[in-house]
Coordinates of C-alpha atoms (C1' of nucleotides) in Angstrom, one line a residue:
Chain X
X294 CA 20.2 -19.8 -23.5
X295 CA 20.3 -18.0 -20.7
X296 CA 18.0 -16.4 -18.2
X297 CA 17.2 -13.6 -20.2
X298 CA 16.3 -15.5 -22.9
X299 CA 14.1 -18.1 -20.6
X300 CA 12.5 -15.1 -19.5
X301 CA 12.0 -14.0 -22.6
X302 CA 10.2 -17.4 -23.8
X303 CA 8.3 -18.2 -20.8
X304 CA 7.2 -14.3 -21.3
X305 CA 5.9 -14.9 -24.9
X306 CA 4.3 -18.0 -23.7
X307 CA 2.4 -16.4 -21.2
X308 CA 1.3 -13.9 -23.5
X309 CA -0.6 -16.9 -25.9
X310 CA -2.1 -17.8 -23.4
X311 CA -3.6 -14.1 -22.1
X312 CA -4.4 -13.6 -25.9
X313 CA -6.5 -17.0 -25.7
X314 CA -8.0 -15.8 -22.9
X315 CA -9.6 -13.2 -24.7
X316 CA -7.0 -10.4 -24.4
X317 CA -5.9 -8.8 -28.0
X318 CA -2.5 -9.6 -29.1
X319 CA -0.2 -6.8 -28.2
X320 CA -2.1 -6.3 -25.0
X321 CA -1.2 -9.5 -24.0
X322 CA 2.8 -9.3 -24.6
X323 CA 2.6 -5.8 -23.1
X324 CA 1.1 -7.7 -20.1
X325 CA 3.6 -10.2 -19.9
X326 CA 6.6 -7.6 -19.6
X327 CA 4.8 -5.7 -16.8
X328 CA 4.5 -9.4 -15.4
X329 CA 8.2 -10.4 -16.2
X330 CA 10.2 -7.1 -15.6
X331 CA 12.4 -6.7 -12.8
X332 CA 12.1 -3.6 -12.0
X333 CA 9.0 -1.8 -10.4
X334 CA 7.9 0.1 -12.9
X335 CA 8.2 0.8 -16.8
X336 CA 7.9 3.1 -19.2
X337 CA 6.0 2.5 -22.7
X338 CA 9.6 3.3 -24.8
X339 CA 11.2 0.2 -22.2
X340 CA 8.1 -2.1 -23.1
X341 CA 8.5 -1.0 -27.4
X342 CA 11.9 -2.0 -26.7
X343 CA 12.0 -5.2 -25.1
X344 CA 9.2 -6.1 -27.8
X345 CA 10.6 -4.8 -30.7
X346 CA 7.2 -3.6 -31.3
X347 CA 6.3 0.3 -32.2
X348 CA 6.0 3.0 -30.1
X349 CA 2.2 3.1 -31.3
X350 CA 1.0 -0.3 -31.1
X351 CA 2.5 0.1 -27.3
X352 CA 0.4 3.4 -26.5
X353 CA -2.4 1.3 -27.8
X354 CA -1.7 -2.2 -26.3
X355 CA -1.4 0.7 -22.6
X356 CA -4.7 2.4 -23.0
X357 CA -6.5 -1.0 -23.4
X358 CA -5.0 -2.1 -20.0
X359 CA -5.4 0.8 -18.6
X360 CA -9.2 0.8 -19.3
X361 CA -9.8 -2.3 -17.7
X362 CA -7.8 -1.5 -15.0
X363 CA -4.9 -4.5 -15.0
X364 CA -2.1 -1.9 -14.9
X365 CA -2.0 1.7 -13.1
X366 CA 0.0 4.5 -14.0
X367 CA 2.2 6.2 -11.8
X368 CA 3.1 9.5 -10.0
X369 CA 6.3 10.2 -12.3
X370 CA 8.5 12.1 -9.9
X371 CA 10.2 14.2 -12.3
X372 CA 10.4 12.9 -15.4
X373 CA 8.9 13.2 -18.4
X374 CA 8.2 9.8 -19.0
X375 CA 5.0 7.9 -17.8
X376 CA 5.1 5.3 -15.7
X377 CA 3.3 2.2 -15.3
X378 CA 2.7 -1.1 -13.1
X379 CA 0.5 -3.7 -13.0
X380 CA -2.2 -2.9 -10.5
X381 CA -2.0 -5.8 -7.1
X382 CA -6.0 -6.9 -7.6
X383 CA -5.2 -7.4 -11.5
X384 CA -5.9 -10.8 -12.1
X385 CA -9.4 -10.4 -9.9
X386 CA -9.7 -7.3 -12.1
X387 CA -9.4 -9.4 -15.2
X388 CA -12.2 -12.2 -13.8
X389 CA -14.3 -9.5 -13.0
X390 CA -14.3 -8.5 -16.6
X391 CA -16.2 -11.3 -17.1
X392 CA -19.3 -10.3 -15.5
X393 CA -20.1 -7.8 -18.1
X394 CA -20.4 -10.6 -20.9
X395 CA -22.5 -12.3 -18.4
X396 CA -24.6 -9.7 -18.0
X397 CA -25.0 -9.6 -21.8
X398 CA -25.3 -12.8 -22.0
X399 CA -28.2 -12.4 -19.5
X400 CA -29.9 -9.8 -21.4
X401 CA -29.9 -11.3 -25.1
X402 CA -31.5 -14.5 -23.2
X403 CA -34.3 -12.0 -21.5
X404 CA -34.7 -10.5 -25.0
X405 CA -35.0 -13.9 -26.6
X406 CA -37.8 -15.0 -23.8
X407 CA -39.8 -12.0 -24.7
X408 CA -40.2 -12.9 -28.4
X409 CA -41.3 -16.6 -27.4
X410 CA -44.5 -18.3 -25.8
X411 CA -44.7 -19.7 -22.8
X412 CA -44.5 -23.5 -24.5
X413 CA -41.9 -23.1 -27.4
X414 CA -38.6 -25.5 -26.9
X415 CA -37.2 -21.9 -27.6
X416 CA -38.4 -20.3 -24.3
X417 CA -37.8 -23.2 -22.3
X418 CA -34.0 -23.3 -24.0
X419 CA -33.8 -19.8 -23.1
X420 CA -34.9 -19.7 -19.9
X421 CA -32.6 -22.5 -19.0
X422 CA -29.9 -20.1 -20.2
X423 CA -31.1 -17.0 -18.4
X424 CA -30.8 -19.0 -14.9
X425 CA -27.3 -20.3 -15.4
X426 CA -25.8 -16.8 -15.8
X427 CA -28.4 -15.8 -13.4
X428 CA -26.8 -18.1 -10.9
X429 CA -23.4 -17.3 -12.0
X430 CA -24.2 -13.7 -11.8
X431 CA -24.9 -14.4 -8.1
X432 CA -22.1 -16.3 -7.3
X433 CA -19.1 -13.8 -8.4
X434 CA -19.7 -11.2 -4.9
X435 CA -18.8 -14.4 -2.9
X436 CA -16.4 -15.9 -4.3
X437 CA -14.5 -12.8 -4.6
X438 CA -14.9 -12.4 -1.2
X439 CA -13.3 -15.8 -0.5
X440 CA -10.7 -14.7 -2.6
X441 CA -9.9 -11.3 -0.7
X442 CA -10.3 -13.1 3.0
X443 CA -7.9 -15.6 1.8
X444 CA -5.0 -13.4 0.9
X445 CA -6.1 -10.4 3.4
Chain D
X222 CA -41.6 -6.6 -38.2
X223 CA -43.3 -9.9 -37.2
X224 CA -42.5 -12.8 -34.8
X225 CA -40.1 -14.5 -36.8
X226 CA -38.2 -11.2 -38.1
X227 CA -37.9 -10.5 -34.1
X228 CA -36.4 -14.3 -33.6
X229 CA -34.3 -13.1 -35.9
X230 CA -33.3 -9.9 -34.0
X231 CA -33.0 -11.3 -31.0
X232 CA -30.6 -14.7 -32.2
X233 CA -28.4 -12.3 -34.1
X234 CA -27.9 -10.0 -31.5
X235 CA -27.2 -13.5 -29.3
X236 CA -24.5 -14.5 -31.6
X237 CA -22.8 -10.8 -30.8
X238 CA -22.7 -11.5 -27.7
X239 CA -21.5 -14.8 -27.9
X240 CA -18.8 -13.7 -30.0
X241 CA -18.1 -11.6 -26.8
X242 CA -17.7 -14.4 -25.0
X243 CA -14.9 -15.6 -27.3
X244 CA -17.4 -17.8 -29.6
X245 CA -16.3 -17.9 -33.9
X246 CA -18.5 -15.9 -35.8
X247 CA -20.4 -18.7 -37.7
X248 CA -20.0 -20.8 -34.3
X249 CA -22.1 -18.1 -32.2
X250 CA -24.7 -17.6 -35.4
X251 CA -25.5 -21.1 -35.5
X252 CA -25.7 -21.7 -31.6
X253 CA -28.2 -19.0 -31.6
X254 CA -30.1 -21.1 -34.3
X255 CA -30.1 -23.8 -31.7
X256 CA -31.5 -21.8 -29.4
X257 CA -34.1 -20.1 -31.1
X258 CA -35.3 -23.1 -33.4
X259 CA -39.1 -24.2 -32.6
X260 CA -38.1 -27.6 -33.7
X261 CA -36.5 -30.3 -31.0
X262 CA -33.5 -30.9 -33.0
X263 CA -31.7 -29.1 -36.5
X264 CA -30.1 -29.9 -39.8
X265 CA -26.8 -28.9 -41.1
X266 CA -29.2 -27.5 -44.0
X267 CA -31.8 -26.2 -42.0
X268 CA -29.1 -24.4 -40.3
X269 CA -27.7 -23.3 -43.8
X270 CA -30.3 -21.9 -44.7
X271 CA -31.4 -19.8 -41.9
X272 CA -28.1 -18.0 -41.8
X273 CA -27.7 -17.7 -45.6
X274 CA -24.4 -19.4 -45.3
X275 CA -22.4 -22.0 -47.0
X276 CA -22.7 -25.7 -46.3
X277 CA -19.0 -25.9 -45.5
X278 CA -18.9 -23.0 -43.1
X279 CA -22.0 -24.8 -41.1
X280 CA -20.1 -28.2 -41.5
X281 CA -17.1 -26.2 -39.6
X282 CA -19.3 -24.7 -36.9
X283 CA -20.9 -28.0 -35.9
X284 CA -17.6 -29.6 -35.6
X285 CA -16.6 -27.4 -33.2
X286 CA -19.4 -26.9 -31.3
X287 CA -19.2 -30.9 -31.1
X288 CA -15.8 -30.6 -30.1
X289 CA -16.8 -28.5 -27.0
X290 CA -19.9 -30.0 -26.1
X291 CA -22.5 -27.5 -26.6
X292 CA -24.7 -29.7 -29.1
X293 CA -25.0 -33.2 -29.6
X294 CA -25.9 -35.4 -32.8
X295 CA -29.1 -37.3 -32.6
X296 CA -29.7 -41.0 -33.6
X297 CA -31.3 -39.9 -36.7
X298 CA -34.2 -42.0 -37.1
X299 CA -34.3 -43.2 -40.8
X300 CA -33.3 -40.1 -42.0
X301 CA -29.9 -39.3 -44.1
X302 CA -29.6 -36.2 -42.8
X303 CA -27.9 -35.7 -39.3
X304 CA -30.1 -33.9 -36.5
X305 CA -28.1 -32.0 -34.1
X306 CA -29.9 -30.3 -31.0
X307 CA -28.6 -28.1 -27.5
X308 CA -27.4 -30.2 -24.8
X309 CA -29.0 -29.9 -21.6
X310 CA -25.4 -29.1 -19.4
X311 CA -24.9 -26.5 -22.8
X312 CA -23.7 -23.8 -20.5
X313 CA -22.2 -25.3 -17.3
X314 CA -20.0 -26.9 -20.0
X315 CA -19.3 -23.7 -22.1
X316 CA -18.1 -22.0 -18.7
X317 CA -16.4 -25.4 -17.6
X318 CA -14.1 -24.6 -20.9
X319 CA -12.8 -21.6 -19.0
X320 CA -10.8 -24.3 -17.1
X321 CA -8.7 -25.2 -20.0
X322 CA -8.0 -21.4 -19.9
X323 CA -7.0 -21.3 -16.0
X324 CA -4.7 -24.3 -16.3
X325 CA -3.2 -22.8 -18.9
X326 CA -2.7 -19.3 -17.2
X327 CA -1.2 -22.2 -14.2
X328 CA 0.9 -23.5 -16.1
X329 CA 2.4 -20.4 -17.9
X330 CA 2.7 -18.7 -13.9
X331 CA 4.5 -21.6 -12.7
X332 CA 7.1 -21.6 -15.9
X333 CA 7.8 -18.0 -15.2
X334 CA 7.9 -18.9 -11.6
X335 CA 11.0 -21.5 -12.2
X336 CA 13.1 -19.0 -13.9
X337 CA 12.9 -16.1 -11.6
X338 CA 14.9 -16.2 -8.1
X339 CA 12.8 -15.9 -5.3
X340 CA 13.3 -11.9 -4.1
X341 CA 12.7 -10.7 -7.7
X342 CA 9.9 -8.6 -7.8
X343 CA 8.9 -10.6 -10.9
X344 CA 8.8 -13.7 -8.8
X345 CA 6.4 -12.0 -6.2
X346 CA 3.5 -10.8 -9.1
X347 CA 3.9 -14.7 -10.9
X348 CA 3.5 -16.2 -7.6
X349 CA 0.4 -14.0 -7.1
X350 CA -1.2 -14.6 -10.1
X351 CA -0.3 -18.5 -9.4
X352 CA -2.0 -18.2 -6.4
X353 CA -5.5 -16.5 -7.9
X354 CA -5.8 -18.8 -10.9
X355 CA -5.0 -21.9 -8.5
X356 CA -7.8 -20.4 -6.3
X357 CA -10.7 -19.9 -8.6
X358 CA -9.8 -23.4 -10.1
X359 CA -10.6 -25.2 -6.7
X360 CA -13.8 -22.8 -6.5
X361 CA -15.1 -24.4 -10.0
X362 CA -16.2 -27.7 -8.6
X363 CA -18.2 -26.3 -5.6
X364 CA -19.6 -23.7 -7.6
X365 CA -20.8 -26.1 -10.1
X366 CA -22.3 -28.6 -7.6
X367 CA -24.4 -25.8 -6.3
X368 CA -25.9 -25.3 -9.6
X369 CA -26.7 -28.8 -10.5
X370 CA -28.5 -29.2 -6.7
X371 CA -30.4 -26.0 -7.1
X372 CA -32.0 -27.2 -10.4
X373 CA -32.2 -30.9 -9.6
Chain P
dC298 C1' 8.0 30.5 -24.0
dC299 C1' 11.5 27.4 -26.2
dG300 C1' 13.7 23.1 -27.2
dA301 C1' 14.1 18.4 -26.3
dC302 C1' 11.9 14.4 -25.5
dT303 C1' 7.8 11.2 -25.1
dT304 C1' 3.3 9.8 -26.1
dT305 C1' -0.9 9.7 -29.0
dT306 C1' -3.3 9.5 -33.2
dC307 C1' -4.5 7.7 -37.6
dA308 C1' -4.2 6.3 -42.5
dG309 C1' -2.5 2.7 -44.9
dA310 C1' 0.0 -1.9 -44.9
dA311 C1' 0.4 -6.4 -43.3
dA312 C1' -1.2 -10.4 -41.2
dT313 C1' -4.6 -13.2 -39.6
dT314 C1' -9.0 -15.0 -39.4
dT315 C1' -13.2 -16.5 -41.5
dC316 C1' -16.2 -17.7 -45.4
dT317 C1' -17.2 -19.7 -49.7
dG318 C1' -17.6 -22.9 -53.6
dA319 C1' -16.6 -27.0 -55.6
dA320 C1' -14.9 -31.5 -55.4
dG321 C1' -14.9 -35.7 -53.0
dA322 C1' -16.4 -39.0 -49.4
dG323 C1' -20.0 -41.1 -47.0
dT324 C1' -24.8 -43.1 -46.4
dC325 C1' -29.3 -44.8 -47.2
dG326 C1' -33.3 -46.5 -49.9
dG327 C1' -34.3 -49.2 -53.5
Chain V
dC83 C1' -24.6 -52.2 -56.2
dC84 C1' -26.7 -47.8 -58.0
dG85 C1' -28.4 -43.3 -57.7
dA86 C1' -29.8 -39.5 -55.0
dC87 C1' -28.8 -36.8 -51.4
dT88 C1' -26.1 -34.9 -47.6
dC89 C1' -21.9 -33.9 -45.2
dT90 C1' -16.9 -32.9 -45.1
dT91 C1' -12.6 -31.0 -46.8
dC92 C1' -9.7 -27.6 -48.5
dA93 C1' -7.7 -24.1 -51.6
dG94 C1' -8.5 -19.5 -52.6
dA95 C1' -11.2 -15.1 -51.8
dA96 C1' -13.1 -11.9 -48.7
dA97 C1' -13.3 -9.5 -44.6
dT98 C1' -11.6 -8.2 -40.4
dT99 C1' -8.2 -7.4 -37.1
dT100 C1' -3.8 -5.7 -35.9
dC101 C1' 0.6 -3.2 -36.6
dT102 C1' 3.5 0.3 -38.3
dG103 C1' 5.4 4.8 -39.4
dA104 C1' 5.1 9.5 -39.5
dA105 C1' 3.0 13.6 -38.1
dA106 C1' 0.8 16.0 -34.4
dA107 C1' 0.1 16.9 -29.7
dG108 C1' 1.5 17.0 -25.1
dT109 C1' 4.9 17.9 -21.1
dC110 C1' 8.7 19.3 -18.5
dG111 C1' 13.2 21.7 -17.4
dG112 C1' 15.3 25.7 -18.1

DNA sequence: CCGACTTTTCAGAAATTTCTGAAGAGTCGG
DNA sequence: CCGACTCTTCAGAAATTTCTGAAAAGTCGG
């Protein structure tokens, strides 16, 4: 029990919790090492290591990261392996994700408005919906702002 | 192709969505009947039968859209069957449930905080992500006031 | 270019999630 | 209380998601 294993646990814990935050399940423990490591960057072979996991759920767990832009890949200065790191504005990154199932959410309640009349419950329960993520839509640019005044 | 086969459309393809949003399947499906329904209030079998789905996986969405708050049960006026409807807060509450998620990503930061020393470069990105989460969850409250004063 | 090493791809396997159907529990009118 | 109807529970089936292993592709030093 020690600190390599309490790493290793608070690490997997971490990683339930990205995965209930949407995040698919090897994602989310390929998260956690890039979040628990001590050392700048890894390598996908160090990451199927430390997991036990396979060399392709890794590349797969990498690309999904790298597409939404939590980790960066690296100049590799002479190596053949690649090199990764979590990018610093990841965790805005990861919020900001949200916006695009706000925007659906926005669209399928526009859609839903179109197929009603004026006086249905149904249009009036959809146009309630359409001006909360409306409003939320709206709010996002600010608060990110906050966000990057704060730590700026 | 008329009215009620593009209700139909326009539910389903709400239910995607909310599955997006991190929604069960039969969960999203029967939200979107809520939505969509002319009627001030639903059955469990009304429900069932729009979706062409069993009684018990209908029982299982209801519970847990209960459970979170999105619907409420009616006092069913001599009636044996339940009537269920959209609650008016349904999606300040669906997005207040992200909270559950940020004080979990909180809590698993500041456990991975307590086992790392302080110049560990692991130590740095928990406290970082510590710091977002811990922002946008004293945002929440503000941002929430704002929409109940703009539509009351 | 070649050889050694690493990453990516993808078909099939494994695991997980989700749905169904039937039995049982609950409820209301009579 | 009884009978009719509705809702809930739960074990097993179905569907979906996720992982693995091996082959192919890519990359770098020499």
């Amino acid at each position: 029990m020690n600190d390599r294993y309490e790493h290793w646990q608070a690490a997997e814990r971490l990683a339930l919790t990205l995965i209930q935050g949407g995040l698919q399940r090897m994602a989310a423990r390929t998260l956690a090492v890039f979040l628990f490591t001590d050392q700048e960057s890894v390598t996908a072979g160090e990451i199927a290591g430390q997991l036990e996991a396979s060399a392709g759920s890794v590349s797969g767990a990498i690309k999904s990261l790298l597409t939404v832009g939590l980790i960066e890949r690296l100049p590799s200065p002479g190596s053949r392996r690649e090199h990764y790191r979590l990018r610093d504005d990841a965790w805005a990154t990861l919020f900001t994700g949200q916006n695009t199932v706000i925007q659906a959410m926005l669209q399928a309640a526009a859609a839903g408005i179109a197929t009603t009349d004026e006086g249905d419950p149904a249009h009036q329960r959809l146009t309630q919906m359409h001006a909360f993520y409306d409003f939320l839509l709206g709010e996002i640019p600010a608060l990110l702002h906050r966000w990057h005044q704060q730590t700026g």
